[in-house]
PDB file of C-alpha atoms in Angstrom:
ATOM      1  CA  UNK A   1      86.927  99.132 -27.787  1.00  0.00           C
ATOM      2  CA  UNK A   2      86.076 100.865 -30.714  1.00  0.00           C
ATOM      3  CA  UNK A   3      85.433  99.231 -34.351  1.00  0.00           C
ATOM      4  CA  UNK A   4      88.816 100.297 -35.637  1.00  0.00           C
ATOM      5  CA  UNK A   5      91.120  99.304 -32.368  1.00  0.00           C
ATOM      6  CA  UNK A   6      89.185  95.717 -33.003  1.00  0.00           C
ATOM      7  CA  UNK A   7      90.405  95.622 -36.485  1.00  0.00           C
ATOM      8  CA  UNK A   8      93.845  97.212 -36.022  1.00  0.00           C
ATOM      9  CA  UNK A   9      94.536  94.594 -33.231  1.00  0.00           C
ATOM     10  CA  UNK A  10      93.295  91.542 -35.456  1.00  0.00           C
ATOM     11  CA  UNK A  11      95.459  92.839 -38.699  1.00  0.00           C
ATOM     12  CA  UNK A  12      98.260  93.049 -36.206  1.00  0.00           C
ATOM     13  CA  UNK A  13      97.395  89.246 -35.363  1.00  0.00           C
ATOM     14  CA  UNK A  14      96.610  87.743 -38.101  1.00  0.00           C
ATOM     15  CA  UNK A  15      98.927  89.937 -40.894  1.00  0.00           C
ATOM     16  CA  UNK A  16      95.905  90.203 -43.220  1.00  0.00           C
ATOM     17  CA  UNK A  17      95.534  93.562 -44.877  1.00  0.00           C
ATOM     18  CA  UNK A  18      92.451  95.789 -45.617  1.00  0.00           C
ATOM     19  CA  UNK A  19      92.350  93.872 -49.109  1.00  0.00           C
ATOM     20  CA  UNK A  20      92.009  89.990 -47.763  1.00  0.00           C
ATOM     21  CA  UNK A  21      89.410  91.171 -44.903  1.00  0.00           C
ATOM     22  CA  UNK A  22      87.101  92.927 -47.407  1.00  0.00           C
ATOM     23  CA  UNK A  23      87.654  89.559 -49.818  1.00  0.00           C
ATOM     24  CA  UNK A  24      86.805  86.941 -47.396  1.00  0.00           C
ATOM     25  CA  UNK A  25      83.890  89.524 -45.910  1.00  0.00           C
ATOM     26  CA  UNK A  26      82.429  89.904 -49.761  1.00  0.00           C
ATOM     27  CA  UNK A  27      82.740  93.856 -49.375  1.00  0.00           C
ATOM     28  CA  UNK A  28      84.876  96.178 -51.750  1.00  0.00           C
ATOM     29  CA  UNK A  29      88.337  97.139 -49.647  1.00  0.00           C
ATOM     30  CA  UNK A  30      87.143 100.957 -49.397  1.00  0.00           C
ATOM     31  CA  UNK A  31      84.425  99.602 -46.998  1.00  0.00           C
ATOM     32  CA  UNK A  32      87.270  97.938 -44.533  1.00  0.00           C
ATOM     33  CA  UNK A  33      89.434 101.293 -44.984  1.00  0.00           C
ATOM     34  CA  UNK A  34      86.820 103.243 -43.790  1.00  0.00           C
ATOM     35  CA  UNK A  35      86.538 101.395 -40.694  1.00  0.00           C
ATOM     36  CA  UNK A  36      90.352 100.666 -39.955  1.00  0.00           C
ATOM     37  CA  UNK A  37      90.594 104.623 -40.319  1.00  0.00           C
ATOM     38  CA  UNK A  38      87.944 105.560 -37.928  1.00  0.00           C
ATOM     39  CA  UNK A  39      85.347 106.718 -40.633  1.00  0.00           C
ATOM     40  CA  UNK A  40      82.502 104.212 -40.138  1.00  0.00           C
ATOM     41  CA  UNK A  41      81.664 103.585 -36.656  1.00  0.00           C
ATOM     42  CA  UNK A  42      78.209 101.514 -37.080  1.00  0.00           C
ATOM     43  CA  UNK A  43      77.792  98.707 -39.515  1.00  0.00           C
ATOM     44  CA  UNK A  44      74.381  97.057 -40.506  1.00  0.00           C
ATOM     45  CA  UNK A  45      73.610  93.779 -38.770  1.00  0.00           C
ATOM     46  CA  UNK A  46      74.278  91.391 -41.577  1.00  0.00           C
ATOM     47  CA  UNK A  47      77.608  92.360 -41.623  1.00  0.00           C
ATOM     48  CA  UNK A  48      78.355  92.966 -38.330  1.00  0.00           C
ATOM     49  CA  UNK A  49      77.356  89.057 -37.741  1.00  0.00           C
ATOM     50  CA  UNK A  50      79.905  88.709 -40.697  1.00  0.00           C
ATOM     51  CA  UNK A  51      82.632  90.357 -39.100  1.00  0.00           C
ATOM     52  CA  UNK A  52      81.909  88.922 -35.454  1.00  0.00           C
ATOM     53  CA  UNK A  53      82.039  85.430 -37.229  1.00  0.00           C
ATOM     54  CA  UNK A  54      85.529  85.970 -38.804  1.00  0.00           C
ATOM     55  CA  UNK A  55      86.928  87.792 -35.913  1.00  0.00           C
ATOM     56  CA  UNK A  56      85.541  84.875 -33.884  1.00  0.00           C
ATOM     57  CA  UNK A  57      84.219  87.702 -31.051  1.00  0.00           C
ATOM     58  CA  UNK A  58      80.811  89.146 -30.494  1.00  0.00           C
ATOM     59  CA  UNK A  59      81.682  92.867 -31.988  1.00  0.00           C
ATOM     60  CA  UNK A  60      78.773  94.293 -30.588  1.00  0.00           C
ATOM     61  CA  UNK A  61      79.703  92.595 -27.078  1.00  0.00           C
ATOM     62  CA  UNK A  62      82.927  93.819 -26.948  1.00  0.00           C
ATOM     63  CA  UNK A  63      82.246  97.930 -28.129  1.00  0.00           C
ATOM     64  CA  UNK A  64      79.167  97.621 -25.125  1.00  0.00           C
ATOM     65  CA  UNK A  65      81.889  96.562 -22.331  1.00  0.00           C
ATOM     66  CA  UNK A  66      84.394  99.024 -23.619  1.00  0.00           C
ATOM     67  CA  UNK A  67      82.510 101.876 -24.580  1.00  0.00           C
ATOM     68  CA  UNK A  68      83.765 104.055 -21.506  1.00  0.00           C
ATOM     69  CA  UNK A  69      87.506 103.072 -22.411  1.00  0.00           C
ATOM     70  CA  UNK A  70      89.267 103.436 -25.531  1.00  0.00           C
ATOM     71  CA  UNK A  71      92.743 102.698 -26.433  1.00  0.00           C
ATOM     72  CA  UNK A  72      95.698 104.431 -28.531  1.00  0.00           C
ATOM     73  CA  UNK A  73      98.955 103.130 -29.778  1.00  0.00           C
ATOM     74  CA  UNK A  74     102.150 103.406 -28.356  1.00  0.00           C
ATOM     75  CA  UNK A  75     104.053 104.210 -31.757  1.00  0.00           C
ATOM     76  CA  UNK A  76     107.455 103.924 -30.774  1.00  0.00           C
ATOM     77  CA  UNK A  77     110.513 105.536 -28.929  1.00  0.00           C
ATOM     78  CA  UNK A  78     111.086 109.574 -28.935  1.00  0.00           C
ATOM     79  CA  UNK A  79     114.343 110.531 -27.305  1.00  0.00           C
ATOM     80  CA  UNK A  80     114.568 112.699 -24.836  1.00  0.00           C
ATOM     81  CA  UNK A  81     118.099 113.907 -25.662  1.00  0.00           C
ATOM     82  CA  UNK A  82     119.123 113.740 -29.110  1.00  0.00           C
ATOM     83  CA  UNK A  83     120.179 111.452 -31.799  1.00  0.00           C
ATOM     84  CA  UNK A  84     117.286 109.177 -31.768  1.00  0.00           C
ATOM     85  CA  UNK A  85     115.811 108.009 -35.137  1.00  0.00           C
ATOM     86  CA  UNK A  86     112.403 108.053 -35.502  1.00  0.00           C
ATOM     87  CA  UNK A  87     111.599 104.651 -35.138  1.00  0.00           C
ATOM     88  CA  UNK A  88     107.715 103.386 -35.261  1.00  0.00           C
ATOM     89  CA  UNK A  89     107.675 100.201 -33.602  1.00  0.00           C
ATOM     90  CA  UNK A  90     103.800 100.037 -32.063  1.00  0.00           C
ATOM     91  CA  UNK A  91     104.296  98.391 -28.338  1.00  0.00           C
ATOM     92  CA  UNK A  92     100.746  97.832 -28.312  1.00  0.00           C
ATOM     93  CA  UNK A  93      97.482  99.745 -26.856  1.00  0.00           C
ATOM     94  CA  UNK A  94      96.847 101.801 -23.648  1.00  0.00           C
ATOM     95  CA  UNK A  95      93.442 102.321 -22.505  1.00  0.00           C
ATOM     96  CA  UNK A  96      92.077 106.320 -22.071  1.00  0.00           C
ATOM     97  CA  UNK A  97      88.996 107.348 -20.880  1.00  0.00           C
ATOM     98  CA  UNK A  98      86.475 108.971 -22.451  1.00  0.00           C
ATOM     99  CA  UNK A  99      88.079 112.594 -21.833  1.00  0.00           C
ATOM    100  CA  UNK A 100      91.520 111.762 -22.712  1.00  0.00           C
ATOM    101  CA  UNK A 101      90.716 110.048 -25.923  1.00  0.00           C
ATOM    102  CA  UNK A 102      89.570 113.135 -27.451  1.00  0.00           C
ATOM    103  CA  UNK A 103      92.670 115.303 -25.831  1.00  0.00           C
ATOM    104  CA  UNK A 104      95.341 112.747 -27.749  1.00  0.00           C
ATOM    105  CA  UNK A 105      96.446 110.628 -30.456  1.00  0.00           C
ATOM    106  CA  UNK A 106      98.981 108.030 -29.659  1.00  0.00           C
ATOM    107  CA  UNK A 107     101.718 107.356 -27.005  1.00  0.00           C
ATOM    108  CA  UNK A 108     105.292 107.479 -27.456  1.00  0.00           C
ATOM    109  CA  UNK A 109     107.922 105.591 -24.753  1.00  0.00           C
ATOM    110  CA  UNK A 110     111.016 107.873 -23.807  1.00  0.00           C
ATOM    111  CA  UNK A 111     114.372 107.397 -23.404  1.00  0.00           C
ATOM    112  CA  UNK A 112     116.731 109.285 -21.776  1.00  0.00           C
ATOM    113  CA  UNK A 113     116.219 111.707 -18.931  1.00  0.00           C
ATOM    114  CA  UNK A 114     116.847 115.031 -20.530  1.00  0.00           C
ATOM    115  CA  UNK A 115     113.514 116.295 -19.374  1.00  0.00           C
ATOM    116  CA  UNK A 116     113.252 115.088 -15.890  1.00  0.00           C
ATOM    117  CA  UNK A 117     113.198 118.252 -14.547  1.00  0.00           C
ATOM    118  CA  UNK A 118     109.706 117.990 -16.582  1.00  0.00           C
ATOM    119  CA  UNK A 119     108.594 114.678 -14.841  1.00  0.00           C
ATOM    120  CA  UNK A 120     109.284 113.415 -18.041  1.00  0.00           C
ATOM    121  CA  UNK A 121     111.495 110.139 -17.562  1.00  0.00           C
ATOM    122  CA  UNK A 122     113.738 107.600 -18.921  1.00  0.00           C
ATOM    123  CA  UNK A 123     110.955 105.041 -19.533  1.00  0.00           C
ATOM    124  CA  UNK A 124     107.702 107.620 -19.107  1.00  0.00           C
ATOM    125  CA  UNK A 125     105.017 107.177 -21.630  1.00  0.00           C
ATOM    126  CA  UNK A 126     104.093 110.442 -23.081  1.00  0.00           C
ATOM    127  CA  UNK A 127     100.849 111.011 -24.233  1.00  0.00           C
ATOM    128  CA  UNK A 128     100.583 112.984 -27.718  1.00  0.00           C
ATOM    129  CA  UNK A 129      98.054 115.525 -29.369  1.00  0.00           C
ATOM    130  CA  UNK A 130      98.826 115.089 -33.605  1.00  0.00           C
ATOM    131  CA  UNK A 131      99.888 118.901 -34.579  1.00  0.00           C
ATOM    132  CA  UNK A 132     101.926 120.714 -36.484  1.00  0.00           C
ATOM    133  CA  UNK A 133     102.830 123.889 -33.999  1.00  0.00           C
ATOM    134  CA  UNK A 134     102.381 124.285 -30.229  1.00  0.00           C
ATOM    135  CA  UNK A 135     102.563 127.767 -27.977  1.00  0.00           C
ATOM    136  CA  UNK A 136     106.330 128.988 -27.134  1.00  0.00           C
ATOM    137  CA  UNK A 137     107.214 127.417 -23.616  1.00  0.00           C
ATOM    138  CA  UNK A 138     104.773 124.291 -24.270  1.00  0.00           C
ATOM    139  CA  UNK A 139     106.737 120.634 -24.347  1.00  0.00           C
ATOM    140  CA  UNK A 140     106.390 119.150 -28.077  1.00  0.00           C
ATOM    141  CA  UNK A 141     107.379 115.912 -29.706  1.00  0.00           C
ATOM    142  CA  UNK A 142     110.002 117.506 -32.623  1.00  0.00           C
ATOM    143  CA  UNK A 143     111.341 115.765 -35.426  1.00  0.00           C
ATOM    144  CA  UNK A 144     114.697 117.754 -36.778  1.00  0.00           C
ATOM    145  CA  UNK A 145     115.585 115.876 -39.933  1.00  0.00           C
ATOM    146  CA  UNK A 146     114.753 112.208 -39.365  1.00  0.00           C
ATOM    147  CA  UNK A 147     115.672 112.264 -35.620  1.00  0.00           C
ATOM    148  CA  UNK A 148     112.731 112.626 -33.260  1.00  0.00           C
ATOM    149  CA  UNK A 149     113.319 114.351 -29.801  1.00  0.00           C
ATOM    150  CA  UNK A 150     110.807 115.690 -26.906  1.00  0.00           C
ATOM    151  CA  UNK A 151     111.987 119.039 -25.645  1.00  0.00           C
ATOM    152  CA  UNK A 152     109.893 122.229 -24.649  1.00  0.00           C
ATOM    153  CA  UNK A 153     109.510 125.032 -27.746  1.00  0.00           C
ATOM    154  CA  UNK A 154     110.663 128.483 -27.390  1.00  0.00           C
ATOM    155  CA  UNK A 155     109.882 130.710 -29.891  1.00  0.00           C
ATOM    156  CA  UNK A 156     111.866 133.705 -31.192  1.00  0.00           C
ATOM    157  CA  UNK A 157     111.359 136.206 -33.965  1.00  0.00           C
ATOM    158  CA  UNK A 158     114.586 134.958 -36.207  1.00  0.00           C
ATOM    159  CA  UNK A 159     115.142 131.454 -33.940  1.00  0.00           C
ATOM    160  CA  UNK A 160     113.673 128.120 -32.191  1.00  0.00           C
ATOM    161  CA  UNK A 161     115.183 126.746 -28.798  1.00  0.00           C
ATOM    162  CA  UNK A 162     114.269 123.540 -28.213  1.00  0.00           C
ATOM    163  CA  UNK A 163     115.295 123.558 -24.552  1.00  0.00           C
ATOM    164  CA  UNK A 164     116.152 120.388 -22.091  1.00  0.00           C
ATOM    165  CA  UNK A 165     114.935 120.258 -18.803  1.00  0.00           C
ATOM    166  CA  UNK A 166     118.217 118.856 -17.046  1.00  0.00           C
ATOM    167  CA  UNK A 167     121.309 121.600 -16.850  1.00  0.00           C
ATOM    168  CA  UNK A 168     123.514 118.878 -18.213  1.00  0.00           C
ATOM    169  CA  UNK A 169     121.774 119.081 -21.673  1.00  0.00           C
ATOM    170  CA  UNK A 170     122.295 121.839 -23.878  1.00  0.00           C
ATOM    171  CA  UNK A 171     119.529 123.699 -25.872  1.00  0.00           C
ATOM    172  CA  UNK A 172     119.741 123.657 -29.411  1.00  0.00           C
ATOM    173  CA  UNK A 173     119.070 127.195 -31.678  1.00  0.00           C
ATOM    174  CA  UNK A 174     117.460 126.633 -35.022  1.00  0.00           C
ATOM    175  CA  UNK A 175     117.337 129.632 -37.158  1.00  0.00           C
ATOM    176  CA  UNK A 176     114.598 130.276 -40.057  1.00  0.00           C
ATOM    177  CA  UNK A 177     117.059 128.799 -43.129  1.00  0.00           C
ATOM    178  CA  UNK A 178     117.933 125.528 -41.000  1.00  0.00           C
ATOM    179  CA  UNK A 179     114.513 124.833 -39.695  1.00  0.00           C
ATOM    180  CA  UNK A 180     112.890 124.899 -43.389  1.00  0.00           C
ATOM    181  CA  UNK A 181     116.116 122.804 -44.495  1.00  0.00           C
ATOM    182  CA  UNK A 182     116.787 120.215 -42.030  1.00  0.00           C
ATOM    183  CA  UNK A 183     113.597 120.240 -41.781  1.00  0.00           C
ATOM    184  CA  UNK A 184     112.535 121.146 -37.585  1.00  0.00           C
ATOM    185  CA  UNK A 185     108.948 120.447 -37.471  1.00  0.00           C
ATOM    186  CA  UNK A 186     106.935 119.899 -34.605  1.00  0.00           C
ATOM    187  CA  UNK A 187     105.208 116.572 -34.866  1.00  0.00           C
ATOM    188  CA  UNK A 188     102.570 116.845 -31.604  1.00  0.00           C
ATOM    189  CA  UNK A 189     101.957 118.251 -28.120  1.00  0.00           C
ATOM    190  CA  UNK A 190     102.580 116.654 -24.936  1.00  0.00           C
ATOM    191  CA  UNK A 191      99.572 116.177 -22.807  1.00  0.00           C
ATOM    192  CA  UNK A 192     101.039 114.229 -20.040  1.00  0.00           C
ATOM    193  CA  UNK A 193     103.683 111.402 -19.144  1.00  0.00           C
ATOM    194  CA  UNK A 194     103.061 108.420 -17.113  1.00  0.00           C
ATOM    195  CA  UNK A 195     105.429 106.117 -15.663  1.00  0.00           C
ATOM    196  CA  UNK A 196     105.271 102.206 -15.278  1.00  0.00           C
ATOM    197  CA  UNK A 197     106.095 100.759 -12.146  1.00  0.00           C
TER     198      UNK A 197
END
């Protein structure tokens, strides 16, 4: 595990925020930020025995065993249909190796089977590459207003598809005025799905 999955997990836990960690640590609160945000990966030994004592773990321990696995959050629930909300309810980690963690950001849970014809199914786990535009036939996690869906992108001169992968869904057109209004944006790129049996 990496610094900040240690101290995302033990905020989660124990509900204190960036604020009360740097207080009862004796640091200023831009310190912990830097760390819960991925900035500062090594710490100086004094307060690395600081941090291992309030966390009541052996840091260093615990980033040795794990250093060939890292984990990313599963953020929430993406539809694969439509009508979802967005809806950012973290599930908890998933462990990546060393390739993958650098390929993606976060996992998202599916539901619906609108893009089965994808592999992609009711249930799936989709893992997601943060961006803000993908190639024309690649499969995207869209947001069109606050809804979020997972469809694949088709790009036209005047229009956007967002086409299903299941005949009994039906593509939806975007043209330029109603993607800058609603707004359509395109939120991340699919790198693969992976089912839980």
């Amino acid at each position: 595990m990496t610094l900040q999955e240690i101290l995302i997990q033990f905020k989660e836990r124990t509900g204190l925020n960036n604020e009360a960690i740097a207080s009862l640590l004796g640091i200023s609160k831009s310190t912990v930020s830097r760390w819960v945000n991925g900035d500062t990966k090594n710490l100086k030994k004094e307060t690395l025995n600081k941090l291992s004592k309030l966390l009541k773990i052996d840091i260093s321990t615990v980033m040795a065993e794990n250093s060939f696995y890292h984990k990313k959050p599963i953020l929430g629930t993406v539809k694969a249909g439509y009508n979802l909300f967005a809806d950012e309810n973290r599930e908890g980690f998933l462990s990546v190796n060393e390739e993958d963690h650098h390929r993606g950001d976060y996992f998202l849970r599916v539901t619906g089977d609108s893009m089965y014809l994808a592999k992609i199914h009711d249930n799936d786990l989709i893992y997601v590459q943060q961006c803000q535009d993908v190639n024309s036939g690649q499969i995207a996690v869209v947001m069109i207003g606050e809804e979020v869906t997972v469809k694949k992108v088709i790009k036209k001169p005047d229009f956007l598809i967002l086409e299903a992968a299941n005949p009994h869904f039906e593509n939806r057109y975007f043209n330029k005025q109603e993607i800058a209004e609603l707004p359509v944006k395109i939120i991340g790129k699919v790198i693969y799905s992976r089912s839980d049996f």
